[in-house]
Coordinates of N, CA and C in Angstrom, one line a residue:
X17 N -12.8 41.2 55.2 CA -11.5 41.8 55.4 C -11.1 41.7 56.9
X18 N -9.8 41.5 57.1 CA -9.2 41.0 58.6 C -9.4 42.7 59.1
X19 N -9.2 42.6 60.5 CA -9.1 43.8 60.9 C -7.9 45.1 61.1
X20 N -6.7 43.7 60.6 CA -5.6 44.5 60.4 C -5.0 45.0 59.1
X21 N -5.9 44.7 58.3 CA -5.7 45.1 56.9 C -6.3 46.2 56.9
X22 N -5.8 47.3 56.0 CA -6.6 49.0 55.9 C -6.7 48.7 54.1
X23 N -7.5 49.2 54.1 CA -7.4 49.6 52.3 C -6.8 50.7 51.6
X24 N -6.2 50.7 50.5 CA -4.9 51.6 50.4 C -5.8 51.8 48.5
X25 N -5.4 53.3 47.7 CA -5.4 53.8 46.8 C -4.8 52.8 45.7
X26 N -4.8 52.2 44.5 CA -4.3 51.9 43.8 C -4.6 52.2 42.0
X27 N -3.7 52.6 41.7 CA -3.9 52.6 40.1 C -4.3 51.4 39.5
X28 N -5.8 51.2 38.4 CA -6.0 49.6 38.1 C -6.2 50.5 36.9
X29 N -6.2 48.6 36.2 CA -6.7 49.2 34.5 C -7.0 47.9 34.2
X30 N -7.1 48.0 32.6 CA -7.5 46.1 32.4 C -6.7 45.6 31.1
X31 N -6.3 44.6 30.8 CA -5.3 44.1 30.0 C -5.8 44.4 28.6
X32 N -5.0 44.8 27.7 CA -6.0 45.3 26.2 C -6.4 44.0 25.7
X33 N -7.3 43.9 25.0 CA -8.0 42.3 24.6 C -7.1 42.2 23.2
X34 N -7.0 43.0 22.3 CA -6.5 42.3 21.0 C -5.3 43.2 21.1
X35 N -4.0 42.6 20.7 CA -2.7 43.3 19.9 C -2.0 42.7 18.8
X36 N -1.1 43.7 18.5 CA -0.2 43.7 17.6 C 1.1 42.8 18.3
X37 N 1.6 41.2 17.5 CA 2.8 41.0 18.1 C 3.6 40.3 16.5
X38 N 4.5 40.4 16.9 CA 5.8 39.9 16.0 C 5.7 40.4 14.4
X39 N 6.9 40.4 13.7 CA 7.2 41.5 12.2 C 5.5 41.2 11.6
X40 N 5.1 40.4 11.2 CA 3.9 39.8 10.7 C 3.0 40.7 11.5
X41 N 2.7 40.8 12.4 CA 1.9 41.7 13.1 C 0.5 41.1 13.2
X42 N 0.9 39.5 14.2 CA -0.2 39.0 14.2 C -0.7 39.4 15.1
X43 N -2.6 39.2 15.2 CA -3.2 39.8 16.1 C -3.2 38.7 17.5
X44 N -3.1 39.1 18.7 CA -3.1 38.7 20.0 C -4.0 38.7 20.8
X45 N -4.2 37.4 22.1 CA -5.3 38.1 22.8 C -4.7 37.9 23.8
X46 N -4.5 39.3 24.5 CA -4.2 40.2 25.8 C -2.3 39.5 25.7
X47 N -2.1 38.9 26.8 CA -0.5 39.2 26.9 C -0.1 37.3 27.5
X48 N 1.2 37.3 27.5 CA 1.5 36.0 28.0 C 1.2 35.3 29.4
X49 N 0.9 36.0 30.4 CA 0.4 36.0 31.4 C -0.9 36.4 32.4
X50 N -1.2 37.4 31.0 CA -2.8 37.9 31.4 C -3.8 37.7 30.1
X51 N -5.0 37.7 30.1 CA -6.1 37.1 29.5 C -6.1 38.8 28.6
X52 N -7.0 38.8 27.8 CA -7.4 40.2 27.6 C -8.7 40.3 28.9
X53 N -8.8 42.1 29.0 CA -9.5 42.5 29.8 C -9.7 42.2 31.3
X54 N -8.2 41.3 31.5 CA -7.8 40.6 33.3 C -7.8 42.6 33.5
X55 N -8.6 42.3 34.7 CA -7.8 43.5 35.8 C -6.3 43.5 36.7
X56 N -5.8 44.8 36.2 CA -4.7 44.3 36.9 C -4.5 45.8 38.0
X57 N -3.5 45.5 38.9 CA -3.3 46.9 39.8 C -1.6 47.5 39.6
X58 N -1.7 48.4 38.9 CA -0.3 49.0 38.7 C 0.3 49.6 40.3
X59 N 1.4 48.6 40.6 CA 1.6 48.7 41.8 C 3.3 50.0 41.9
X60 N 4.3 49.7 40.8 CA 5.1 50.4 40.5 C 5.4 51.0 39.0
X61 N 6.3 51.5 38.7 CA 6.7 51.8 37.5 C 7.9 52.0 37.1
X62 N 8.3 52.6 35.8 CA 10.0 52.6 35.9 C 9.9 54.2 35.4
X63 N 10.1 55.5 36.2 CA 9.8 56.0 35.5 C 11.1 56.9 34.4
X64 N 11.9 56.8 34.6 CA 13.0 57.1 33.6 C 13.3 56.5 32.2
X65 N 12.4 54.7 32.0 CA 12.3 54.3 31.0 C 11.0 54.6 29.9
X66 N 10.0 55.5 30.5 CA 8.8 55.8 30.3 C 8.2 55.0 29.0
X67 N 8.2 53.5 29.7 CA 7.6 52.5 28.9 C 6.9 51.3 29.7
X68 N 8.0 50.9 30.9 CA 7.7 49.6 31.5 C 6.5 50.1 33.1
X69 N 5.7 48.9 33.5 CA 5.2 49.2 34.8 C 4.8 47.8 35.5
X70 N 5.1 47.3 37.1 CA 4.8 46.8 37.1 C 3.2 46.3 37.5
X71 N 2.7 45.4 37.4 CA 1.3 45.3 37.8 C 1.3 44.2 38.3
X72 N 0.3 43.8 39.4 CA -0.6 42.7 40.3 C -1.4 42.1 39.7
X73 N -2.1 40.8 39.2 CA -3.0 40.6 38.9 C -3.0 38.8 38.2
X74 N -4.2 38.6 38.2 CA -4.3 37.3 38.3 C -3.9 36.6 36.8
X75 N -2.8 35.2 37.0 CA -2.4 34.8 36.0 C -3.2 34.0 34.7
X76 N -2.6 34.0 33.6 CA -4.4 33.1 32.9 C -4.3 31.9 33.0
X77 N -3.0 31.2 33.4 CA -3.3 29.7 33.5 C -2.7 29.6 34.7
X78 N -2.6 29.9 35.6 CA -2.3 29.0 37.2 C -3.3 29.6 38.0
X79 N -3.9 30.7 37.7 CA -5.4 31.3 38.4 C -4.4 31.9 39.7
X80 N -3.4 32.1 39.9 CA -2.9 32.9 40.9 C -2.8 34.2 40.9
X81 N -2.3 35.0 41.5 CA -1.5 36.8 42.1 C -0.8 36.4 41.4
X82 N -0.2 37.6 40.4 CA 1.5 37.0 40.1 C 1.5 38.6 40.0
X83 N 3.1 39.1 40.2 CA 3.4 40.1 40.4 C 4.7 40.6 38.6
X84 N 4.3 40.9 37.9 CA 5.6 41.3 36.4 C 5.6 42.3 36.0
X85 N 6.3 42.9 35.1 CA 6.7 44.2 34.9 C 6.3 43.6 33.2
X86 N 5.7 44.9 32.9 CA 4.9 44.8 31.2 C 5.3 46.3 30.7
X87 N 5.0 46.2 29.3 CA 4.8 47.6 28.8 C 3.5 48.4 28.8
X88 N 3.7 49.7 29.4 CA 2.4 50.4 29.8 C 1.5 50.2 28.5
X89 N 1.8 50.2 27.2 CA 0.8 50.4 26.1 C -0.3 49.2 25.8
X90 N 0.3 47.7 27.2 CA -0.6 46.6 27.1 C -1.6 47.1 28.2
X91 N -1.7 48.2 28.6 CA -2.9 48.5 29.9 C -3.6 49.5 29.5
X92 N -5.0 49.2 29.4 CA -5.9 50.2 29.1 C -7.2 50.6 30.0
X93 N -7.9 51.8 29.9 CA -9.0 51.7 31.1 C -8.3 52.0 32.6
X94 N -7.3 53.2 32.6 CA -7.0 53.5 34.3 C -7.5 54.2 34.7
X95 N -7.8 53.4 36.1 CA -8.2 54.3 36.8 C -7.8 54.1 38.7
X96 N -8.1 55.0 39.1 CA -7.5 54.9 40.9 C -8.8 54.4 41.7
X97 N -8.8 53.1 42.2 CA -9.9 52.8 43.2 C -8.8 52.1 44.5
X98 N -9.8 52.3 45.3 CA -9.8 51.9 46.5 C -9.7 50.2 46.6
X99 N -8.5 49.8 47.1 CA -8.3 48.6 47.2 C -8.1 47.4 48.8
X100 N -9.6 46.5 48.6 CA -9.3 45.9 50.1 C -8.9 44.6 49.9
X101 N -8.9 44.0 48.9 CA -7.7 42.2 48.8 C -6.6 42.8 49.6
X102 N -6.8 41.3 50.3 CA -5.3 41.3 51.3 C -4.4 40.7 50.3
X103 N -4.8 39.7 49.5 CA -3.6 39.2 48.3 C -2.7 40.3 47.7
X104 N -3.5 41.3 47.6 CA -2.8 42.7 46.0 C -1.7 43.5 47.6
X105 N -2.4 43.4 48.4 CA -2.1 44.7 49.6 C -0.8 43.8 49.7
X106 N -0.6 42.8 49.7 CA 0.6 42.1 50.1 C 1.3 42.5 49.1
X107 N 1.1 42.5 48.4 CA 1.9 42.3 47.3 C 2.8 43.7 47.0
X108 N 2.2 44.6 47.7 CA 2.2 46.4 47.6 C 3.5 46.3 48.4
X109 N 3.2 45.7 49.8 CA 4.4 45.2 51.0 C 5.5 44.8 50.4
X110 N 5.3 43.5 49.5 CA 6.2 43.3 48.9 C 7.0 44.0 48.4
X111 N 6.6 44.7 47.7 CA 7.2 45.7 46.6 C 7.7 46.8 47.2
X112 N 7.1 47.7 48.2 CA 7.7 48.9 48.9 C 8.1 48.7 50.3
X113 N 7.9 47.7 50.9 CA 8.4 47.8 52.4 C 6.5 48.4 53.2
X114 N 6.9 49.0 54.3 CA 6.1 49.2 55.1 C 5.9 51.0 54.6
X115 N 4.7 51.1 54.0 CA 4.4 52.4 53.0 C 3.7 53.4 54.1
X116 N 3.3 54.9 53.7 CA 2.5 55.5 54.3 C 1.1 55.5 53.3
X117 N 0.3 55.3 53.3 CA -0.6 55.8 52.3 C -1.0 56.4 51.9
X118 N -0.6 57.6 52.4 CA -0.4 58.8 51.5 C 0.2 58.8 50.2
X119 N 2.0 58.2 50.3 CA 2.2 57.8 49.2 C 2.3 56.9 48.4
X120 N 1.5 55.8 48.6 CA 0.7 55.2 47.5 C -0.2 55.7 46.5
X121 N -1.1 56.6 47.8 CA -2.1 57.4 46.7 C -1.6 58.4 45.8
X122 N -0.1 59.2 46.3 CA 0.1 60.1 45.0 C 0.8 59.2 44.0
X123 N 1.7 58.3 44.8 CA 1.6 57.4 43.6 C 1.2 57.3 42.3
X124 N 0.0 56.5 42.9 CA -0.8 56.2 41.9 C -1.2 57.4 41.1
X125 N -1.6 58.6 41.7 CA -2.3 59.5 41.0 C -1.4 60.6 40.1
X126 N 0.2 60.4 40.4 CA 1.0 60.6 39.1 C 1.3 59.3 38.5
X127 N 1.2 58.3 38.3 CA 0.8 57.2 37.1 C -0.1 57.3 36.3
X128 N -1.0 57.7 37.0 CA -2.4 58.2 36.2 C -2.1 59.8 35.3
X129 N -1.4 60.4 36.1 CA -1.2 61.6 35.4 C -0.2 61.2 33.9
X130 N 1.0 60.6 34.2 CA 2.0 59.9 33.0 C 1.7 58.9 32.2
X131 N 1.2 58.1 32.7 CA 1.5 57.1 31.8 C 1.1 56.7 30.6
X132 N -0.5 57.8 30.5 CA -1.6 58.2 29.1 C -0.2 59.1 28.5
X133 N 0.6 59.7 28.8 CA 1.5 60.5 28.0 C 2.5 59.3 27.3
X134 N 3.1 58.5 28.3 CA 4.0 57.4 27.7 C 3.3 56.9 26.1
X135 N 2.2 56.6 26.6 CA 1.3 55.6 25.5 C 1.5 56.7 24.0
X136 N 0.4 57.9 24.5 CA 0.8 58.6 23.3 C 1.9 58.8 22.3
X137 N 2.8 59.4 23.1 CA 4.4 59.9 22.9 C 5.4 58.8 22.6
X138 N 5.1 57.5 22.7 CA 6.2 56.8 22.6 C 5.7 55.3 22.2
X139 N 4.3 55.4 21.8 CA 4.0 54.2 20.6 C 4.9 53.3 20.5
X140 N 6.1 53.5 19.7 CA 7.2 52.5 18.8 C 8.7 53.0 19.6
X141 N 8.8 52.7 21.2 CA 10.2 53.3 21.4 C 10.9 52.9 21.6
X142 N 10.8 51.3 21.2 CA 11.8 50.4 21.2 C 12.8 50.3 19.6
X143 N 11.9 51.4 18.6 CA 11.9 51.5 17.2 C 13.6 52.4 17.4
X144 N 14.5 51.8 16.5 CA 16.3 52.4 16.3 C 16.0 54.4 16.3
X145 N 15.2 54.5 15.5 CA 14.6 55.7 15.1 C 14.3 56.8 16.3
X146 N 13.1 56.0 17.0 CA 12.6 56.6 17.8 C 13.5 56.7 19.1
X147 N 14.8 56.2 19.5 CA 15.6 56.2 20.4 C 16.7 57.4 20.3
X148 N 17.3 57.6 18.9 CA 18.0 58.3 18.3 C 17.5 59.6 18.8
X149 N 16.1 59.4 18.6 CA 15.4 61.4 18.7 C 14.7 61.7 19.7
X150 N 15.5 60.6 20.9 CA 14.5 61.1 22.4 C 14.5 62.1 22.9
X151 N 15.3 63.2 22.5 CA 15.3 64.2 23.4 C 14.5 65.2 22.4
X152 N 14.4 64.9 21.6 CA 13.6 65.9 20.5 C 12.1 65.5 20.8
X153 N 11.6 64.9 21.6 CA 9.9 64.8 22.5 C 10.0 66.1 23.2
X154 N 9.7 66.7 22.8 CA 9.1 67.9 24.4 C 9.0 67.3 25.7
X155 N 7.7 66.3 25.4 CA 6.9 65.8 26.5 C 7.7 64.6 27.4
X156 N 8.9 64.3 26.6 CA 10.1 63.3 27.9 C 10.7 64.1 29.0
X157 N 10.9 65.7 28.8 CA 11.7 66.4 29.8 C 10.5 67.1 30.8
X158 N 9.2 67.0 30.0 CA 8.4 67.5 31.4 C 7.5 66.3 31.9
X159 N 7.8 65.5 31.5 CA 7.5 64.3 32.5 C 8.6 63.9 33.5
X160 N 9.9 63.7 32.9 CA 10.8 63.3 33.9 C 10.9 64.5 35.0
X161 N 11.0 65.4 34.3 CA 11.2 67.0 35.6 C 10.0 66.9 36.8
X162 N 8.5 66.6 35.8 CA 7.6 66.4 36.9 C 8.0 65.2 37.8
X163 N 7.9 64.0 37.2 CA 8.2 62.9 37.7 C 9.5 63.3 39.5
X164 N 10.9 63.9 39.1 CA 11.2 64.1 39.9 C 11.1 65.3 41.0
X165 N 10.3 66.1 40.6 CA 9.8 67.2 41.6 C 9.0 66.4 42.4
X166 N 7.9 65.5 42.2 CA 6.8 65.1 42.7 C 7.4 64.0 43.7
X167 N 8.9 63.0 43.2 CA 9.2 62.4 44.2 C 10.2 63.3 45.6
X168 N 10.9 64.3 45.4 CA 11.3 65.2 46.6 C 10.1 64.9 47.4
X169 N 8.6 65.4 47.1 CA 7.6 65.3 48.0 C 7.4 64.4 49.1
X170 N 7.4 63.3 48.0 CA 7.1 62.3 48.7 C 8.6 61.4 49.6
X171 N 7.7 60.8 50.7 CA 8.6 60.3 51.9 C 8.2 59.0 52.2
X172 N 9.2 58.0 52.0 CA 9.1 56.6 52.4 C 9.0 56.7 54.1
X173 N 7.9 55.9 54.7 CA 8.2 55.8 56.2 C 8.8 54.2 56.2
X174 N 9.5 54.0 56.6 CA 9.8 52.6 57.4 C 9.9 52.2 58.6
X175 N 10.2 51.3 58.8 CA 10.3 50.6 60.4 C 11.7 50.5 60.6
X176 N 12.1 50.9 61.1 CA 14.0 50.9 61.9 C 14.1 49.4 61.9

């Protein structure tokens, strides 16, 4: 590790090995751009759609970093480690500017708190059905409410 790189908190998980894709509901392994069981590092999320997130991690046929926004229910196995690749940390830059690490780490550690709720609660919520009766979830108004309490907290530092 260079000396100017710090290691920063990150939410990781690993890609699910077998799914469900298309009416037929053929079985899959892992996703278009990740292998099953690729590790990846949940770097952002969307949280008002409480479905999509993006993740870091290495592609299955160009062997590169690639940076894409997936559905949380393809990521399984999270957890918050300590991250020192300068590739992923760049990638963090990318995505937020020049961070405090503080909020990275709550970041991550309300991702970790939500996004096992997403998966539960909203299975099929691209389903006509399930869009119609979003507000009839309990659990969408105390995630979003938490969701935005937790960001007042938190403070972007930048560079002028």
């Amino acid at each position: 590790m260079k000396p100017g790189i710090k290691p920063i908190y990150l939410l990781v998980g690993n890609i699910v090995a077998k799914r469900y894709f298309g009416p037929n509901k053929e079985i899959k392994n892992g996703t278009k751009n990740f292998s099953g069981g690729t590790k990846v590092y949940i770097i952002d999320w969307y949280p008002g759609m409480c479905e999509t997130i993006v993740v870091v991690g290495l592609h299955r046929k160009t062997k590169r970093i690639i940076s894409v926004c997936i559905k949380a229910n393809l990521v399984e196995n999270l957890r918050i480690k300590n991250v020192y690749k300068k590739h992923i940390i760049r990638k963090v830059k990318e995505r937020h500017g020049e961070f405090d690490q503080q909020f990275i780490k709550e970041l991550a550690e309300e991702m970790l708190e939500f996004i096992p709720m997403w998966k539960r609660n909203f299975k099929n919520f691209s389903d006509e059905s399930n869009i119609k009766n979003l507000h009839s979830y309990p659990i969408f108004n105390l995630s979003i409410s938490g969701i935005f309490k937790s960001l007042k907290k938190l403070v972007i530092k930048r560079k002028p």
